[in-house]
Coordinates of N, CA and C in Angstrom, one line a residue:
M1 N 0.4 38.4 18.9 CA 1.4 37.8 18.2 C 1.6 36.6 17.8
S2 N 1.8 36.5 17.2 CA 2.4 35.0 16.3 C 3.5 34.6 16.0
T3 N 4.1 33.8 16.4 CA 5.0 33.2 16.1 C 5.2 31.7 14.5
V4 N 6.0 31.6 13.8 CA 6.2 31.0 12.6 C 7.2 29.3 13.2
T5 N 5.9 28.2 13.2 CA 7.2 27.0 12.9 C 7.6 26.6 11.8
T6 N 8.6 26.2 11.5 CA 8.9 26.0 10.0 C 8.9 24.5 10.0
G7 N 9.1 24.0 8.6 CA 8.7 22.5 8.5 C 7.7 21.6 8.9
S8 N 7.6 21.0 8.3 CA 6.0 20.1 8.4 C 5.1 19.4 9.6
L9 N 6.1 18.2 10.0 CA 6.0 17.8 11.3 C 6.2 17.2 13.0
P10 N 6.7 18.1 13.9 CA 7.2 17.6 14.9 C 6.6 16.4 15.4
A11 N 5.4 16.3 15.1 CA 4.6 15.0 15.5 C 4.6 13.8 15.1
L12 N 5.1 14.0 13.3 CA 5.7 12.4 12.9 C 6.6 12.3 12.5
T13 N 7.2 11.4 12.6 CA 8.3 10.8 12.2 C 9.5 11.0 11.2
S14 N 8.3 10.8 10.1 CA 8.6 11.0 8.9 C 9.5 11.7 8.0
G15 N 9.2 13.0 9.0 CA 10.4 13.9 7.8 C 11.6 13.8 9.1
L16 N 12.1 13.1 10.2 CA 13.0 13.3 11.2 C 14.1 13.2 10.3
R17 N 15.6 13.5 10.2 CA 17.1 13.5 9.4 C 17.3 14.1 10.9
F18 N 18.4 12.7 11.6 CA 19.3 13.0 12.3 C 20.7 12.9 12.0
P19 N 21.3 13.5 12.1 CA 23.0 14.0 12.0 C 23.3 12.7 12.7
T20 N 24.7 12.0 11.7 CA 25.7 10.9 12.6 C 26.8 11.5 12.9
S21 N 27.5 10.9 13.2 CA 29.0 11.3 13.7 C 29.7 10.1 14.2
R22 N 30.7 10.5 14.5 CA 31.5 9.3 15.0 C 31.9 9.3 16.1
R23 N 31.7 10.6 16.8 CA 32.4 10.6 18.2 C 31.0 11.2 19.3
G24 N 31.2 11.6 20.5 CA 30.1 12.1 21.5 C 29.0 10.3 21.3
A25 N 28.5 10.7 22.3 CA 27.4 9.8 23.0 C 26.3 9.7 21.1
R26 N 26.4 8.2 21.1 CA 25.5 8.0 19.5 C 24.9 6.4 19.8
Y27 N 23.7 6.3 18.7 CA 23.1 5.3 18.9 C 23.0 4.7 17.3
C28 N 22.7 3.3 17.5 CA 22.9 2.2 16.4 C 22.2 3.1 15.4
I29 N 22.3 3.2 14.4 CA 21.8 3.7 13.2 C 20.0 2.8 13.0
D30 N 20.8 0.9 12.8 CA 19.7 0.4 12.4 C 18.2 0.5 13.4
N31 N 19.0 0.6 14.4 CA 17.8 0.2 15.9 C 17.0 1.4 16.1
V32 N 17.4 2.6 15.8 CA 17.0 4.0 15.9 C 15.6 3.8 14.0
D33 N 16.1 3.5 13.0 CA 15.1 3.4 11.9 C 14.2 2.5 12.1
R34 N 14.5 1.0 12.9 CA 13.7 0.5 12.6 C 12.7 0.6 13.5
F35 N 13.0 1.6 14.8 CA 11.6 1.9 15.7 C 11.1 3.1 14.9
L36 N 11.8 3.9 14.1 CA 10.7 4.8 13.7 C 10.1 4.7 12.9
D37 N 10.1 3.2 11.9 CA 9.5 2.9 11.4 C 8.0 2.2 11.7
T38 N 8.2 1.6 12.7 CA 7.1 1.2 13.6 C 6.2 2.1 14.2
L39 N 6.5 3.4 14.4 CA 6.3 4.7 15.2 C 5.4 5.2 14.4
D40 N 5.9 5.4 12.8 CA 5.0 5.8 12.1 C 3.7 5.4 11.7
E41 N 3.7 3.8 11.8 CA 2.6 3.6 11.4 C 1.4 3.5 13.0
E42 N 2.2 3.2 14.4 CA 1.3 3.5 15.5 C 0.3 5.0 16.0
L43 N 1.7 6.0 15.2 CA 1.5 7.1 15.1 C -0.1 7.4 14.4
V44 N -0.2 6.8 13.3 CA -1.4 7.2 12.6 C -2.6 6.6 13.3
L45 N -2.5 5.5 14.1 CA -3.4 4.3 15.0 C -3.9 5.6 15.9
T46 N -2.9 6.6 16.7 CA -3.3 7.0 17.6 C -4.8 8.3 17.3
E47 N -4.9 8.5 16.0 CA -6.0 9.8 15.7 C -7.2 9.5 16.3
G48 N -7.3 10.2 16.9 CA -8.9 10.3 17.9 C -8.8 9.8 19.0
D49 N -8.3 8.8 19.3 CA -7.9 8.3 20.5 C -6.8 8.8 21.3
V50 N -7.5 9.7 22.4 CA -6.7 10.0 23.5 C -6.0 8.7 24.3
E51 N -6.7 8.1 24.8 CA -6.0 7.0 25.0 C -4.9 6.4 24.7
R52 N -4.7 5.7 23.4 CA -3.8 5.3 22.5 C -2.7 6.6 22.5
S53 N -3.0 7.5 22.2 CA -1.8 8.4 21.8 C -1.2 8.3 23.4
L54 N -1.8 8.9 24.9 CA -0.9 8.8 26.4 C -0.1 7.4 26.1
A55 N -0.4 6.1 25.6 CA 0.1 4.9 26.1 C 1.3 5.0 24.9
L56 N 1.1 5.4 23.9 CA 2.4 5.4 22.9 C 3.3 6.4 23.5
A57 N 2.7 7.3 24.2 CA 3.6 8.4 25.0 C 4.6 7.5 25.6
E58 N 4.2 7.4 26.6 CA 4.7 6.6 27.6 C 5.7 5.1 27.2
R59 N 5.1 4.4 25.8 CA 6.1 3.4 25.5 C 7.6 4.6 24.6
I60 N 7.2 5.7 24.3 CA 8.2 6.3 23.4 C 9.5 6.6 24.3
E61 N 9.0 7.5 26.0 CA 9.3 7.7 27.0 C 10.4 6.3 27.7
A62 N 9.7 5.5 27.7 CA 10.9 4.1 28.2 C 11.0 3.2 26.9
Q63 N 11.8 3.8 25.8 CA 12.0 3.4 24.6 C 13.8 3.7 25.2
S64 N 14.5 2.5 24.8 CA 16.0 2.5 25.1 C 17.0 2.1 23.6
F65 N 17.6 2.9 22.9 CA 18.7 2.1 22.3 C 20.3 2.2 22.5
P66 N 20.2 0.5 21.5 CA 21.8 0.9 22.1 C 23.0 1.6 21.4
R67 N 24.0 2.1 22.3 CA 24.7 2.9 21.7 C 26.4 2.1 21.3
V68 N 26.8 3.1 19.9 CA 27.8 2.2 19.2 C 28.9 2.6 19.8
G69 N 30.2 2.1 19.4 CA 31.8 1.9 20.2 C 32.4 2.3 19.4
L70 N 33.3 3.0 19.8 CA 34.9 4.2 19.5 C 34.6 3.8 17.9
M71 N 34.5 5.0 17.6 CA 34.5 5.6 16.1 C 33.3 4.9 15.4
R72 N 32.9 4.3 15.9 CA 31.9 3.6 14.8 C 30.4 4.7 14.6
E73 N 30.3 4.7 13.8 CA 29.0 6.0 13.2 C 28.0 5.3 14.0
G74 N 27.1 6.8 14.4 CA 25.6 6.6 14.6 C 24.9 8.4 14.5
Y75 N 23.7 7.7 15.1 CA 22.9 8.9 15.0 C 23.1 9.7 16.4
Q76 N 23.6 11.1 16.5 CA 23.7 11.7 17.7 C 22.7 11.6 19.0
A77 N 23.3 11.1 20.1 CA 21.9 10.4 20.5 C 21.0 12.0 21.4
A78 N 21.9 13.1 21.8 CA 21.3 13.9 21.8 C 20.0 14.6 21.2
V79 N 20.2 14.3 19.8 CA 19.3 14.9 18.9 C 18.1 13.9 18.6
V80 N 18.6 12.7 18.4 CA 17.6 11.5 19.0 C 16.2 11.9 20.0
D81 N 17.1 11.7 21.1 CA 16.4 12.2 22.6 C 15.1 13.8 22.4
E82 N 15.9 14.3 22.0 CA 15.3 15.6 21.7 C 14.0 15.5 20.6
A83 N 14.0 15.3 19.7 CA 13.2 14.8 18.7 C 11.8 14.0 19.3
L84 N 12.3 12.9 20.1 CA 11.3 12.0 20.7 C 10.6 12.4 21.9
E85 N 11.4 13.3 22.4 CA 10.6 13.9 23.5 C 9.5 15.3 22.8
A86 N 9.8 15.6 21.5 CA 8.6 16.5 20.8 C 7.6 15.8 20.4
V87 N 8.0 14.7 20.2 CA 7.1 13.7 19.6 C 5.5 13.2 21.1
V88 N 6.6 13.1 22.1 CA 5.9 12.9 23.3 C 5.1 13.8 23.7
R89 N 5.6 15.0 23.3 CA 4.6 16.6 24.3 C 3.5 16.4 22.8
E90 N 3.8 16.0 21.4 CA 1.9 16.5 20.7 C 1.5 15.5 20.9
L91 N 1.5 14.5 21.1 CA 0.8 13.3 21.6 C 0.2 13.3 23.0
R92 N 1.0 14.1 24.1 CA 0.2 14.5 25.3 C -0.8 16.0 25.2
A93 N -0.4 16.3 23.8 CA -1.1 17.4 23.5 C -2.4 17.4 22.4
D94 N -2.7 16.1 22.3 CA -3.6 15.9 21.2 C -4.8 15.6 22.1
P95 N -5.6 16.7 22.6 CA -6.5 16.1 23.5 C -8.1 16.8 22.8
L96 N -8.0 17.0 21.4 CA -9.1 17.1 20.9 C -9.4 15.8 20.1
S97 N -10.1 14.6 21.0 CA -10.1 13.2 20.1 C -11.6 13.5 18.9
D98 N -12.6 14.5 19.6 CA -13.6 14.3 18.6 C -13.6 15.1 17.8
H99 N -12.4 15.9 17.4 CA -12.6 16.9 16.1 C -11.0 16.3 15.3
N100 N -10.6 15.2 15.4 CA -9.8 14.5 14.9 C -10.1 13.2 13.9
A101 N -10.6 13.5 13.0 CA -11.2 13.1 12.0 C -10.0 12.6 11.2
L102 N -9.3 11.0 10.6 CA -8.5 10.8 9.8 C -8.8 11.1 8.3
V103 N -8.1 11.8 8.0 CA -8.5 12.7 6.3 C -7.2 12.8 6.1
I104 N -7.2 12.6 4.5 CA -6.0 12.9 3.7 C -6.5 14.2 2.5
C105 N -8.0 14.4 2.1 CA -8.5 15.0 1.8 C -8.6 16.6 2.1
V106 N -8.9 17.9 1.4 CA -8.9 19.3 2.1 C -10.2 19.2 2.2
D107 N -10.9 18.7 1.5 CA -12.3 19.3 1.8 C -12.5 18.3 2.9
D108 N -12.2 17.1 3.1 CA -12.9 16.3 4.2 C -12.7 16.9 5.5
F109 N -11.1 17.2 5.5 CA -10.5 17.9 6.7 C -11.4 19.2 7.6
L110 N -11.9 20.2 5.9 CA -12.5 21.1 6.3 C -14.3 20.9 7.1
A111 N -14.9 19.3 6.4 CA -15.7 19.1 7.2 C -15.7 19.2 8.2
A112 N -14.7 18.3 8.2 CA -13.9 17.8 10.1 C -13.9 18.5 11.2
H113 N -13.3 19.6 10.7 CA -12.6 21.0 11.4 C -13.6 21.9 11.1
Q114 N -13.7 22.4 12.1 CA -14.3 23.9 12.2 C -13.4 25.1 12.8
P115 N -12.9 26.2 12.7 CA -12.1 26.8 13.1 C -12.4 27.3 14.3
L116 N -11.1 27.3 15.2 CA -11.5 27.5 17.2 C -11.0 28.7 17.1
T117 N -11.5 29.2 18.2 CA -10.9 30.3 19.1 C -10.1 29.6 20.2
W118 N -9.2 30.3 20.6 CA -8.6 29.4 21.8 C -9.4 29.0 23.0
A119 N -10.3 29.9 23.5 CA -11.0 29.7 24.5 C -11.8 28.4 23.9
D120 N -12.2 28.2 22.9 CA -13.4 27.3 22.6 C -12.1 25.7 22.5
A121 N -11.2 26.0 21.9 CA -10.8 24.7 21.7 C -9.9 24.2 22.9
Q122 N -9.7 25.1 24.2 CA -9.4 24.3 25.3 C -10.5 24.0 25.9
A123 N -11.7 24.9 26.1 CA -13.6 24.7 26.2 C -13.5 23.0 25.7
G124 N -12.9 22.4 24.5 CA -13.5 21.3 24.2 C -12.4 20.2 24.7
A125 N -10.9 20.8 25.2 CA -10.3 19.8 25.4 C -10.3 18.8 26.8
V126 N -9.8 17.3 26.2 CA -10.0 16.4 27.3 C -8.2 16.4 27.9
G127 N -7.9 17.0 28.6 CA -6.4 17.1 29.2 C -6.2 17.7 28.0
G128 N -4.6 18.7 28.8 CA -3.9 19.1 28.1 C -4.4 20.7 27.9
T129 N -3.2 21.0 26.5 CA -3.6 22.3 25.7 C -3.7 21.7 24.5
V130 N -4.8 22.2 23.7 CA -4.9 22.6 22.3 C -4.1 23.6 21.6
R131 N -2.9 23.5 21.1 CA -1.9 24.1 20.5 C -3.3 25.1 18.7
L132 N -2.6 25.9 18.3 CA -3.6 26.0 17.6 C -2.8 26.8 16.1
Y133 N -3.1 26.1 15.0 CA -2.4 27.6 14.2 C -3.6 28.1 13.2
E134 N -2.8 29.8 12.7 CA -4.3 30.2 12.6 C -4.5 30.3 11.1
R135 N -6.2 30.7 11.2 CA -6.6 29.5 10.2 C -6.3 30.3 8.9
S136 N -6.1 31.7 8.6 CA -5.7 32.2 7.5 C -4.1 31.3 7.2
S137 N -3.6 30.8 7.6 CA -2.3 30.4 7.6 C -2.7 28.9 6.8
V138 N -3.2 28.1 7.7 CA -3.8 26.9 7.5 C -4.9 26.7 6.0
E139 N -5.2 27.7 6.0 CA -6.4 27.9 4.4 C -5.3 28.1 3.2
K140 N -4.4 29.1 3.5 CA -3.7 29.7 2.5 C -2.7 28.2 2.0
A141 N -2.0 27.5 2.9 CA -1.5 26.3 2.8 C -2.3 25.3 2.0
F142 N -3.6 25.4 2.6 CA -4.8 23.9 1.8 C -4.6 24.8 0.6
A143 N -4.7 25.7 0.0 CA -4.9 26.3 -1.3 C -3.5 25.8 -2.2
D144 N -2.5 26.0 -1.6 CA -1.0 26.0 -2.3 C -1.1 24.2 -2.9
F145 N -1.4 23.6 -1.5 CA -1.7 21.9 -1.7 C -2.5 21.5 -2.9
R146 N -3.8 22.2 -2.3 CA -4.8 21.6 -3.5 C -4.0 22.1 -5.0
A147 N -3.1 23.3 -4.9 CA -3.2 23.4 -6.6 C -1.9 22.5 -7.5
I148 N -1.2 22.0 -6.4 CA -0.6 21.3 -6.7 C -0.9 19.5 -6.8
A149 N -1.5 19.2 -6.0 CA -2.2 17.8 -5.7 C -2.9 17.6 -6.8
T150 N -3.6 18.5 -7.3 CA -4.4 18.5 -8.7 C -4.1 18.4 -10.1
A151 N -2.7 18.3 -10.0 CA -1.9 18.2 -11.1 C -1.7 16.9 -11.9
G152 N -2.2 15.9 -10.8 CA -1.9 14.9 -11.8 C -1.0 13.8 -10.7
D153 N -0.9 12.7 -11.0 CA 0.3 11.6 -10.7 C 1.4 11.7 -11.1
T154 N 2.6 12.8 -11.4 CA 3.6 12.8 -12.5 C 4.8 13.0 -11.6
H155 N 5.7 12.5 -11.8 CA 7.1 12.6 -11.4 C 7.2 13.7 -10.9
E156 N 6.8 15.0 -11.9 CA 6.7 16.5 -11.1 C 5.5 17.0 -10.4
T157 N 5.1 16.4 -10.1 CA 3.7 16.5 -8.8 C 4.2 16.1 -8.0
H158 N 4.8 14.6 -7.9 CA 5.7 14.8 -6.3 C 6.4 15.2 -5.9
R159 N 7.5 15.1 -6.9 CA 8.6 16.7 -6.2 C 8.0 17.7 -6.1
K160 N 7.2 18.5 -6.8 CA 6.6 19.5 -5.7 C 5.7 19.9 -4.5
L161 N 5.2 18.1 -4.5 CA 4.4 18.2 -3.3 C 5.2 17.8 -2.5
R162 N 6.7 17.0 -2.6 CA 7.6 16.9 -1.4 C 8.2 18.5 -1.0
Q163 N 8.6 18.9 -1.9 CA 9.4 20.3 -1.8 C 8.5 21.1 -1.0
F164 N 7.1 20.9 -1.3 CA 5.6 22.0 -0.8 C 6.1 21.2 1.0
R165 N 6.4 20.1 1.3 CA 6.3 19.6 2.3 C 7.4 20.3 3.1
K166 N 8.6 20.0 2.9 CA 9.8 21.0 3.2 C 9.7 21.8 3.6
K167 N 9.3 22.8 2.4 CA 9.5 24.2 2.6 C 7.5 24.9 3.5
L168 N 7.0 23.8 4.2 CA 5.7 24.8 4.8 C 6.3 25.0 5.8
T169 N 5.7 26.4 6.0 CA 5.0 27.2 7.5 C 3.9 27.6 7.8
L170 N 3.8 27.3 8.8 CA 2.3 27.7 9.4 C 2.3 28.5 10.9
A171 N 1.6 29.2 11.1 CA 1.9 30.2 12.0 C 1.0 30.3 12.9
R172 N 1.4 30.3 14.4 CA 0.9 29.8 15.8 C -0.1 30.9 15.8
L173 N -0.8 30.2 16.5 CA -2.2 31.5 17.2 C -1.5 31.3 18.6
G174 N -0.3 32.3 18.5 CA -0.6 33.2 20.1 C 0.4 32.2 20.4
D175 N 0.8 32.5 22.1 CA 2.0 31.8 23.0 C 1.0 30.2 23.1
W176 N 1.8 29.4 22.0 CA 0.9 28.0 22.6 C 1.4 27.6 23.9
E177 N 1.9 28.2 25.1 CA 1.8 27.8 26.2 C 0.7 28.6 27.3
S178 N 0.5 29.6 26.8 CA 0.1 30.5 27.9 C -1.5 31.3 27.2
G179 N -1.3 31.3 25.6 CA -2.4 31.1 24.9 C -2.4 33.1 25.0
A180 N -1.2 33.7 25.4 CA -1.4 34.8 24.9 C -1.0 35.6 23.6
G181 N -2.1 36.6 23.7 CA -1.7 36.9 21.7 C -2.8 35.9 20.5
A182 N -3.2 35.3 21.7 CA -4.5 34.1 20.6 C -5.2 34.9 19.9
D183 N -5.4 36.2 19.3 CA -6.6 36.4 18.4 C -7.1 35.8 17.5
G184 N -8.3 35.7 17.1 CA -8.7 35.2 16.3 C -9.1 34.1 16.6
E185 N -8.9 33.2 15.0 CA -9.5 31.5 15.0 C -8.4 30.8 14.5
G186 N -8.6 29.2 15.3 CA -7.3 28.9 13.9 C -8.2 27.5 14.2
Y187 N -7.0 26.1 14.2 CA -7.3 24.9 13.5 C -6.5 23.9 14.5
P188 N -6.4 23.2 14.9 CA -5.8 22.1 15.7 C -4.6 21.7 15.0
A189 N -3.1 22.3 15.8 CA -2.1 22.4 15.2 C -2.0 20.4 14.9
F190 N -2.0 19.6 16.4 CA -1.9 18.5 15.7 C -2.4 17.8 14.0
A191 N -3.4 17.8 14.3 CA -4.8 17.4 13.5 C -3.7 18.3 11.9
V192 N -4.0 19.1 11.7 CA -3.3 19.9 10.9 C -1.8 19.8 10.5
D193 N -0.7 19.1 11.0 CA 0.7 18.4 10.7 C 0.5 17.3 10.3
R194 N -0.6 16.7 10.9 CA -0.9 15.2 10.7 C -1.6 14.7 9.1
F195 N -2.3 16.0 9.0 CA -3.2 15.6 7.6 C -1.5 16.0 6.4
F196 N -1.0 16.7 6.7 CA 0.0 17.0 5.8 C 0.6 16.2 5.3
A197 N 1.0 15.3 6.6 CA 1.9 14.1 6.5 C 1.5 13.1 6.0
L198 N -0.2 12.7 6.2 CA -0.5 11.7 5.7 C -1.4 11.9 4.0
S199 N -1.5 13.1 3.6 CA -1.7 13.4 2.8 C -0.9 13.3 1.4
I200 N 0.0 14.0 2.1 CA 1.4 14.3 1.0 C 2.1 12.8 0.9
S201 N 2.1 12.2 1.9 CA 2.3 10.5 1.6 C 1.8 9.4 1.0
D202 N 0.3 9.9 1.1 CA -0.9 9.0 0.1 C -0.5 9.4 -1.3
H203 N -0.2 10.6 -1.5 CA -0.3 11.7 -3.3 C 0.7 11.0 -3.6
C204 N 1.9 10.8 -2.8 CA 3.4 10.2 -3.5 C 3.6 8.9 -3.3
S205 N 2.5 8.0 -3.3 CA 2.4 6.8 -3.1 C 1.7 6.2 -4.3
A206 N 1.1 7.1 -5.1 CA 0.5 6.6 -5.8 C 1.1 6.4 -7.3
P207 N 0.7 5.5 -7.7 CA 1.1 5.0 -9.4 C 1.0 6.3 -10.2
L208 N 2.6 6.6 -11.0 CA 2.5 7.8 -11.6 C 1.8 7.6 -13.0
S209 N 1.4 8.7 -13.4 CA 0.0 8.6 -15.1 C 1.3 8.2 -15.8
G210 N 0.8 6.7 -16.8 CA 1.5 6.1 -18.1 C 2.2 5.1 -17.5
E211 N 2.4 4.9 -15.9 CA 3.3 3.8 -15.6 C 1.8 2.4 -14.7

């Protein structure tokens, strides 16, 4: 049995969008945004470093934000808390340090990551559970991504890449908590998520052709 996760990155904050409100528990928008900006940079540095990942998870858990007063607009506190809890879970579920090369090219990713069965992935873990995306799902996404990215650095290419990331769906290999139904092979979800975040960001920051 496979389930499907939508969106691109539970693990990286660059894709997070928080609803604002003037009622209920709300965090100061500027404080949250500043924290997320620094968090994006630190998440990149955790690649392949289990100790750094775990230390960052602890820092996120200890982070607090000032709340805004009556009728002032702010981010809904419950939504921010839930998103950061998801980031912490991903940081603590990134135990394949030897297999998490920092790459932004499809060929480099495939050279660094061999498809794994559920059992092989857990056998190589350094604490925690390794979650996998189905091999066919990831490789199809790579093919679609490559087709867009090789069209050149133009406004249209950048627009298509952002749209690709927004609509990206990847099938999970089995149940991510128990491993039930995890038949076949897959790629580590944390590494795949990070690849798409970094690679698309890198492509979209490139100078446009003719400029």
